[in-house]
PDB file of C-alpha atoms in Angstrom:
ATOM      1  CA  MET A  23       0.000   0.000   0.000  1.00 71.00           C
ATOM      2  CA  LEU A  24       3.011   2.297   0.431  1.00 82.00           C
ATOM      3  CA  GLU A  25       5.355   1.035  -2.253  1.00 85.00           C
ATOM      4  CA  ASN A  26       4.038   3.854  -4.440  1.00 90.00           C
ATOM      5  CA  VAL A  27       4.655   6.577  -1.837  1.00 92.00           C
ATOM      6  CA  GLU A  28       7.645   8.876  -1.397  1.00 91.00           C
ATOM      7  CA  VAL A  29       8.070  11.339   1.463  1.00 91.00           C
ATOM      8  CA  PHE A  30      10.630  14.089   1.047  1.00 89.00           C
ATOM      9  CA  THR A  31      11.483  16.759   3.629  1.00 88.00           C
ATOM     10  CA  GLN A  32       8.840  17.910   6.137  1.00 90.00           C
ATOM     11  CA  SER A  33       5.416  17.050   4.680  1.00 93.00           C
ATOM     12  CA  SER A  34       6.385  16.726   1.031  1.00 95.00           C
ATOM     13  CA  ILE A  35       4.651  13.599  -0.246  1.00 96.00           C
ATOM     14  CA  CYS A  36       4.329  12.026  -3.683  1.00 96.00           C
ATOM     15  CA  ILE A  37       1.847   9.249  -4.414  1.00 96.00           C
ATOM     16  CA  HIS A  38       2.290   7.375  -7.698  1.00 93.00           C
ATOM     17  CA  GLY A  39      -0.877   5.838  -9.114  1.00 92.00           C
ATOM     18  CA  ASN A  40      -3.069   6.239 -12.165  1.00 95.00           C
ATOM     19  CA  LYS A  41      -2.573   9.898 -11.236  1.00 96.00           C
ATOM     20  CA  LYS A  42       0.622  11.291  -9.685  1.00 97.00           C
ATOM     21  CA  VAL A  43      -0.273  13.436  -6.696  1.00 98.00           C
ATOM     22  CA  TYR A  44       2.110  15.712  -4.783  1.00 98.00           C
ATOM     23  CA  PHE A  45       1.293  17.184  -1.398  1.00 98.00           C
ATOM     24  CA  ASP A  46       3.274  20.268  -0.330  1.00 98.00           C
ATOM     25  CA  PRO A  47       6.350  19.667  -2.536  1.00 97.00           C
ATOM     26  CA  TYR A  48       9.426  20.931  -0.705  1.00 95.00           C
ATOM     27  CA  GLN A  49      13.128  20.165  -1.213  1.00 92.00           C
ATOM     28  CA  VAL A  50      12.254  17.857  -4.090  1.00 93.00           C
ATOM     29  CA  PRO A  51      15.607  16.316  -5.099  1.00 90.00           C
ATOM     30  CA  LYS A  52      15.405  16.997  -8.854  1.00 93.00           C
ATOM     31  CA  ASP A  53      13.170  18.198 -11.664  1.00 96.00           C
ATOM     32  CA  PHE A  54      10.426  15.643 -12.329  1.00 96.00           C
ATOM     33  CA  HIS A  55       7.724  17.610 -14.171  1.00 98.00           C
ATOM     34  CA  ASP A  56       5.295  14.733 -13.704  1.00 97.00           C
ATOM     35  CA  ALA A  57       2.584  15.999 -11.344  1.00 98.00           C
ATOM     36  CA  ASP A  58      -1.006  15.392 -12.353  1.00 98.00           C
ATOM     37  CA  PHE A  59      -2.079  17.104  -9.132  1.00 98.00           C
ATOM     38  CA  ILE A  60      -0.361  19.395  -6.639  1.00 98.00           C
ATOM     39  CA  LEU A  61      -2.232  19.827  -3.364  1.00 98.00           C
ATOM     40  CA  ILE A  62      -1.028  22.524  -0.950  1.00 98.00           C
ATOM     41  CA  THR A  63      -2.201  22.550   2.663  1.00 98.00           C
ATOM     42  CA  HIS A  64      -1.183  26.099   3.610  1.00 98.00           C
ATOM     43  CA  ALA A  65       1.014  29.086   2.826  1.00 98.00           C
ATOM     44  CA  HIS A  66       4.091  28.500   5.014  1.00 97.00           C
ATOM     45  CA  TYR A  67       7.365  28.282   3.066  1.00 96.00           C
ATOM     46  CA  ASP A  68       8.057  24.633   3.925  1.00 95.00           C
ATOM     47  CA  HIS A  69       4.689  23.645   2.429  1.00 97.00           C
ATOM     48  CA  PHE A  70       4.228  26.207  -0.320  1.00 98.00           C
ATOM     49  CA  SER A  71       7.489  26.449  -2.262  1.00 98.00           C
ATOM     50  CA  VAL A  72       7.232  27.921  -5.755  1.00 98.00           C
ATOM     51  CA  GLU A  73      10.715  26.590  -6.537  1.00 97.00           C
ATOM     52  CA  ASP A  74       9.599  23.034  -5.840  1.00 98.00           C
ATOM     53  CA  ILE A  75       6.225  23.433  -7.487  1.00 98.00           C
ATOM     54  CA  LEU A  76       8.085  24.319 -10.675  1.00 98.00           C
ATOM     55  CA  LYS A  77      10.174  21.146 -10.317  1.00 98.00           C
ATOM     56  CA  VAL A  78       7.130  18.891 -10.425  1.00 98.00           C
ATOM     57  CA  LYS A  79       4.647  20.924 -12.494  1.00 98.00           C
ATOM     58  CA  LYS A  80       3.869  19.979 -16.083  1.00 98.00           C
ATOM     59  CA  ASP A  81       1.679  21.753 -18.624  1.00 97.00           C
ATOM     60  CA  ASP A  82      -1.631  20.272 -17.475  1.00 97.00           C
ATOM     61  CA  THR A  83      -1.043  19.953 -13.717  1.00 98.00           C
ATOM     62  CA  VAL A  84      -4.089  20.623 -11.540  1.00 98.00           C
ATOM     63  CA  PHE A  85      -3.328  22.885  -8.580  1.00 98.00           C
ATOM     64  CA  VAL A  86      -5.465  22.762  -5.411  1.00 98.00           C
ATOM     65  CA  ALA A  87      -4.809  25.078  -2.465  1.00 98.00           C
ATOM     66  CA  PRO A  88      -6.338  27.557  -0.020  1.00 98.00           C
ATOM     67  CA  MET A  89      -7.168  30.957  -1.457  1.00 98.00           C
ATOM     68  CA  ASP A  90      -4.147  32.765   0.036  1.00 98.00           C
ATOM     69  CA  VAL A  91      -1.916  30.348  -1.896  1.00 98.00           C
ATOM     70  CA  ILE A  92      -3.959  30.500  -5.104  1.00 98.00           C
ATOM     71  CA  GLU A  93      -3.509  34.277  -5.142  1.00 97.00           C
ATOM     72  CA  LYS A  94       0.270  33.793  -5.363  1.00 97.00           C
ATOM     73  CA  VAL A  95       0.380  31.417  -8.340  1.00 98.00           C
ATOM     74  CA  GLN A  96      -1.694  33.359 -10.862  1.00 95.00           C
ATOM     75  CA  THR A  97       1.272  33.595 -13.247  1.00 96.00           C
ATOM     76  CA  ILE A  98       2.177  29.914 -12.935  1.00 96.00           C
ATOM     77  CA  PHE A  99      -1.152  28.180 -13.554  1.00 98.00           C
ATOM     78  CA  SER A 100      -4.030  29.086 -15.821  1.00 96.00           C
ATOM     79  CA  SER A 101      -7.394  29.756 -14.217  1.00 95.00           C
ATOM     80  CA  ASN A 102      -8.865  26.447 -15.357  1.00 96.00           C
ATOM     81  CA  GLN A 103      -6.045  24.550 -13.626  1.00 97.00           C
ATOM     82  CA  MET A 104      -6.551  26.088 -10.171  1.00 98.00           C
ATOM     83  CA  TYR A 105      -9.057  25.191  -7.464  1.00 98.00           C
ATOM     84  CA  ALA A 106      -9.320  27.287  -4.305  1.00 98.00           C
ATOM     85  CA  VAL A 107     -10.464  25.328  -1.253  1.00 98.00           C
ATOM     86  CA  GLU A 108     -11.334  25.737   2.396  1.00 98.00           C
ATOM     87  CA  PRO A 109     -12.115  23.081   5.040  1.00 98.00           C
ATOM     88  CA  ASN A 110     -15.032  20.686   4.622  1.00 98.00           C
ATOM     89  CA  GLN A 111     -15.343  20.672   0.851  1.00 98.00           C
ATOM     90  CA  THR A 112     -15.559  17.757  -1.570  1.00 98.00           C
ATOM     91  CA  LEU A 113     -14.282  17.887  -5.144  1.00 97.00           C
ATOM     92  CA  GLU A 114     -14.183  15.395  -7.993  1.00 96.00           C
ATOM     93  CA  ILE A 115     -11.507  16.445 -10.475  1.00 96.00           C
ATOM     94  CA  GLU A 116     -10.443  14.194 -13.348  1.00 94.00           C
ATOM     95  CA  ASN A 117     -11.708  11.123 -11.472  1.00 91.00           C
ATOM     96  CA  LEU A 118      -9.766  12.007  -8.326  1.00 96.00           C
ATOM     97  CA  SER A 119     -11.909  12.346  -5.213  1.00 97.00           C
ATOM     98  CA  ILE A 120     -10.621  15.108  -2.906  1.00 98.00           C
ATOM     99  CA  ARG A 121     -12.056  16.094   0.472  1.00 98.00           C
ATOM    100  CA  THR A 122     -10.679  18.935   2.547  1.00 98.00           C
ATOM    101  CA  VAL A 123     -10.634  18.779   6.338  1.00 98.00           C
ATOM    102  CA  PRO A 124      -9.718  21.330   9.034  1.00 98.00           C
ATOM    103  CA  ALA A 125      -6.053  21.858   9.941  1.00 98.00           C
ATOM    104  CA  TYR A 126      -5.243  24.389  12.654  1.00 98.00           C
ATOM    105  CA  ASN A 127      -3.745  24.983  16.098  1.00 98.00           C
ATOM    106  CA  VAL A 128      -5.971  25.099  19.143  1.00 96.00           C
ATOM    107  CA  ALA A 129      -3.728  26.989  21.567  1.00 90.00           C
ATOM    108  CA  LYS A 130      -0.774  28.005  19.388  1.00 93.00           C
ATOM    109  CA  PRO A 131      -0.629  30.953  16.981  1.00 94.00           C
ATOM    110  CA  TYR A 132       1.116  29.348  14.007  1.00 96.00           C
ATOM    111  CA  HIS A 133      -1.873  27.914  12.141  1.00 98.00           C
ATOM    112  CA  PRO A 134      -4.984  29.879  13.108  1.00 98.00           C
ATOM    113  CA  GLN A 135      -8.378  28.394  12.392  1.00 98.00           C
ATOM    114  CA  ALA A 136      -9.393  31.664  10.746  1.00 98.00           C
ATOM    115  CA  ALA A 137      -6.823  31.085   7.968  1.00 98.00           C
ATOM    116  CA  SER A 138      -9.003  28.251   6.589  1.00 98.00           C
ATOM    117  CA  TRP A 139      -6.009  26.035   5.865  1.00 98.00           C
ATOM    118  CA  VAL A 140      -6.607  22.378   5.180  1.00 98.00           C
ATOM    119  CA  GLY A 141      -5.696  18.749   5.300  1.00 98.00           C
ATOM    120  CA  TYR A 142      -6.722  16.437   2.466  1.00 98.00           C
ATOM    121  CA  VAL A 143      -8.419  13.063   2.129  1.00 98.00           C
ATOM    122  CA  ILE A 144      -8.067  11.571  -1.346  1.00 98.00           C
ATOM    123  CA  CYS A 145      -9.044   8.273  -2.900  1.00 97.00           C
ATOM    124  CA  LEU A 146      -6.557   6.989  -5.475  1.00 96.00           C
ATOM    125  CA  ASP A 147      -6.642   3.512  -7.016  1.00 95.00           C
ATOM    126  CA  GLY A 148      -9.014   2.290  -4.312  1.00 95.00           C
ATOM    127  CA  VAL A 149      -6.844   3.492  -1.409  1.00 96.00           C
ATOM    128  CA  THR A 150      -7.872   6.397   0.828  1.00 97.00           C
ATOM    129  CA  TYR A 151      -5.011   8.651   1.972  1.00 98.00           C
ATOM    130  CA  TYR A 152      -5.261  11.339   4.648  1.00 98.00           C
ATOM    131  CA  ASP A 153      -2.646  14.103   4.712  1.00 98.00           C
ATOM    132  CA  ALA A 154      -3.278  15.955   7.969  1.00 98.00           C
ATOM    133  CA  GLY A 155      -1.314  19.094   7.081  1.00 97.00           C
ATOM    134  CA  ASP A 156       0.018  21.251   9.910  1.00 98.00           C
ATOM    135  CA  THR A 157      -2.495  20.741  12.660  1.00 98.00           C
ATOM    136  CA  ASP A 158      -3.135  19.842  16.237  1.00 98.00           C
ATOM    137  CA  ALA A 159      -5.018  16.664  17.074  1.00 97.00           C
ATOM    138  CA  LEU A 160      -8.548  17.911  16.423  1.00 98.00           C
ATOM    139  CA  LYS A 161     -11.606  16.108  17.771  1.00 97.00           C
ATOM    140  CA  GLU A 162     -13.487  17.003  14.594  1.00 97.00           C
ATOM    141  CA  ASN A 163     -10.996  14.958  12.550  1.00 98.00           C
ATOM    142  CA  GLU A 164     -11.078  11.801  14.646  1.00 96.00           C
ATOM    143  CA  SER A 165     -13.876  10.328  12.539  1.00 96.00           C
ATOM    144  CA  ILE A 166     -11.895  10.495   9.284  1.00 98.00           C
ATOM    145  CA  SER A 167     -11.857   7.089   7.612  1.00 97.00           C
ATOM    146  CA  CYS A 168      -8.651   6.271   5.736  1.00 98.00           C
ATOM    147  CA  ASP A 169      -6.353   3.439   4.810  1.00 97.00           C
ATOM    148  CA  VAL A 170      -3.157   5.490   5.140  1.00 97.00           C
ATOM    149  CA  ALA A 171      -2.618   8.525   7.370  1.00 97.00           C
ATOM    150  CA  PHE A 172       0.257  10.997   7.053  1.00 97.00           C
ATOM    151  CA  VAL A 173       0.447  12.732  10.434  1.00 97.00           C
ATOM    152  CA  PRO A 174       2.862  15.370  11.794  1.00 97.00           C
ATOM    153  CA  ILE A 175       4.718  14.391  14.965  1.00 96.00           C
ATOM    154  CA  GLY A 176       7.405  17.075  15.411  1.00 94.00           C
ATOM    155  CA  GLY A 177       5.577  19.318  17.863  1.00 92.00           C
ATOM    156  CA  THR A 178       6.109  23.091  18.257  1.00 93.00           C
ATOM    157  CA  PHE A 179       4.013  23.982  15.183  1.00 96.00           C
ATOM    158  CA  THR A 180       1.822  20.846  15.145  1.00 97.00           C
ATOM    159  CA  MET A 181       0.765  18.023  17.405  1.00 97.00           C
ATOM    160  CA  ASP A 182       3.693  16.396  19.196  1.00 96.00           C
ATOM    161  CA  ARG A 183       4.576  12.713  19.226  1.00 96.00           C
ATOM    162  CA  LYS A 184       2.256  11.844  22.142  1.00 97.00           C
ATOM    163  CA  GLU A 185      -0.694  13.779  20.763  1.00 97.00           C
ATOM    164  CA  ALA A 186      -0.058  12.303  17.317  1.00 97.00           C
ATOM    165  CA  SER A 187      -0.062   8.704  18.556  1.00 98.00           C
ATOM    166  CA  GLN A 188      -3.300   9.251  20.479  1.00 98.00           C
ATOM    167  CA  PHE A 189      -4.876  10.854  17.422  1.00 98.00           C
ATOM    168  CA  VAL A 190      -3.806   8.012  15.127  1.00 98.00           C
ATOM    169  CA  ASN A 191      -5.137   5.432  17.577  1.00 98.00           C
ATOM    170  CA  CYS A 192      -8.510   7.202  17.328  1.00 97.00           C
ATOM    171  CA  LEU A 193      -8.350   7.282  13.520  1.00 97.00           C
ATOM    172  CA  HIS A 194      -7.178   3.684  13.392  1.00 97.00           C
ATOM    173  CA  PRO A 195      -5.947   3.603   9.787  1.00 97.00           C
ATOM    174  CA  LYS A 196      -4.416   0.466   8.355  1.00 96.00           C
ATOM    175  CA  MET A 197      -1.082   2.287   7.985  1.00 96.00           C
ATOM    176  CA  VAL A 198       0.462   5.489   9.278  1.00 96.00           C
ATOM    177  CA  VAL A 199       3.462   7.461   8.061  1.00 95.00           C
ATOM    178  CA  PRO A 200       4.852  10.094  10.463  1.00 95.00           C
ATOM    179  CA  ILE A 201       5.779  13.401   8.809  1.00 95.00           C
ATOM    180  CA  HIS A 202       6.899  16.955   9.703  1.00 93.00           C
ATOM    181  CA  TYR A 203       9.956  16.017  11.746  1.00 91.00           C
ATOM    182  CA  GLY A 204      13.668  15.503  11.232  1.00 84.00           C
ATOM    183  CA  SER A 205      14.302  18.849   9.557  1.00 84.00           C
ATOM    184  CA  ILE A 206      12.986  22.101  11.046  1.00 87.00           C
ATOM    185  CA  VAL A 207      11.548  20.498  14.177  1.00 87.00           C
ATOM    186  CA  GLY A 208      11.352  16.978  15.549  1.00 86.00           C
ATOM    187  CA  SER A 209      13.878  14.184  15.797  1.00 86.00           C
ATOM    188  CA  LYS A 210      14.466  10.466  15.448  1.00 87.00           C
ATOM    189  CA  GLU A 211      13.589  10.228  19.147  1.00 90.00           C
ATOM    190  CA  ASP A 212      10.131  11.641  18.392  1.00 92.00           C
ATOM    191  CA  GLU A 213       9.709   8.997  15.733  1.00 92.00           C
ATOM    192  CA  VAL A 214      10.676   6.175  18.117  1.00 92.00           C
ATOM    193  CA  HIS A 215       8.333   7.350  20.877  1.00 94.00           C
ATOM    194  CA  PHE A 216       5.483   7.874  18.413  1.00 95.00           C
ATOM    195  CA  LEU A 217       5.770   4.337  17.066  1.00 93.00           C
ATOM    196  CA  LYS A 218       5.878   2.790  20.544  1.00 95.00           C
ATOM    197  CA  GLN A 219       2.558   4.364  21.508  1.00 96.00           C
ATOM    198  CA  LEU A 220       0.572   3.134  18.509  1.00 96.00           C
ATOM    199  CA  ASP A 221      -1.953   0.318  18.713  1.00 96.00           C
ATOM    200  CA  SER A 222      -0.245  -2.914  17.749  1.00 94.00           C
ATOM    201  CA  ASP A 223      -2.425  -3.577  14.695  1.00 95.00           C
ATOM    202  CA  ILE A 224      -1.593  -0.264  12.999  1.00 95.00           C
ATOM    203  CA  VAL A 225       1.272  -0.752  10.558  1.00 93.00           C
ATOM    204  CA  SER A 226       3.797   2.094  10.820  1.00 89.00           C
ATOM    205  CA  VAL A 227       6.180   2.812   7.996  1.00 86.00           C
ATOM    206  CA  ILE A 228       9.067   5.276   8.128  1.00 82.00           C
ATOM    207  CA  LYS A 229       9.490   6.570   4.618  1.00 63.00           C
ATOM    208  CA  LEU A 230      11.099   9.948   5.073  1.00 59.00           C
ATOM    209  CA  TRP A 231      13.741  11.445   2.820  1.00 52.00           C
ATOM    210  CA  LEU A 232      15.933  14.005   4.559  1.00 45.00           C
ATOM    211  CA  PRO A 233      18.153  16.324   2.488  1.00 41.00           C
ATOM    212  CA  PHE A 234      21.268  14.194   2.933  1.00 33.00           C
ATOM    213  CA  SER A 235      20.029  10.857   4.224  1.00 34.00           C
ATOM    214  CA  LEU A 236      17.326   8.238   3.929  1.00 35.00           C
ATOM    215  CA  PHE A 237      16.002   6.032   6.631  1.00 35.00           C
ATOM    216  CA  CYS A 238      13.307   3.500   5.909  1.00 36.00           C
ATOM    217  CA  ASP A 239      12.357   1.062   8.646  1.00 35.00           C
ATOM    218  CA  LYS A 240       9.208  -0.967   8.940  1.00 31.00           C
ATOM    219  CA  ILE A 241       7.898  -1.569  12.440  1.00 27.00           C
TER     220      ILE A 241
END
């Protein structure tokens, strides 16, 4: 279920299927120009990087993002390629099902709810993927049904490793991939503690590319 998934730095994810979908491309290692879809969760530089968008964009790439991001890419994408979103929307674009969900901080200032930033739930080739974006562990998201969850664990700007493990245990996906650690915030120690606190029947896969190293361990 994850052999077709790459995770680059932070929350930069690529899923290869009948469509190639990138979430928050950042520090992409080379020019690919193969994205059918680029989905951006919010406007922070480590999630919305024009340099990396240009590395994966091709002529007919569909671009989905909150409005404050859409406003900044008017010269990169044509109007019929761009879709502005906010939380709790459902789109069907070129046979890809996309649902947006809330992503915000409850008691921290970094990702205010008023910004209307998002996480995404997509269905690709019969598998449902949830990219949480930069968020705390929100009660309103605990009912999300997914096969694979990409969840931040680094703390400071998002849920920390303990909050993340509790949240994932509520979601109870088949598989979880921790993200948003090992670069700006978060460490290998956070990864280890996160994995130890998960329910035993949730498969956890470490699939994170760092700028100068790769570690990939299956627990």
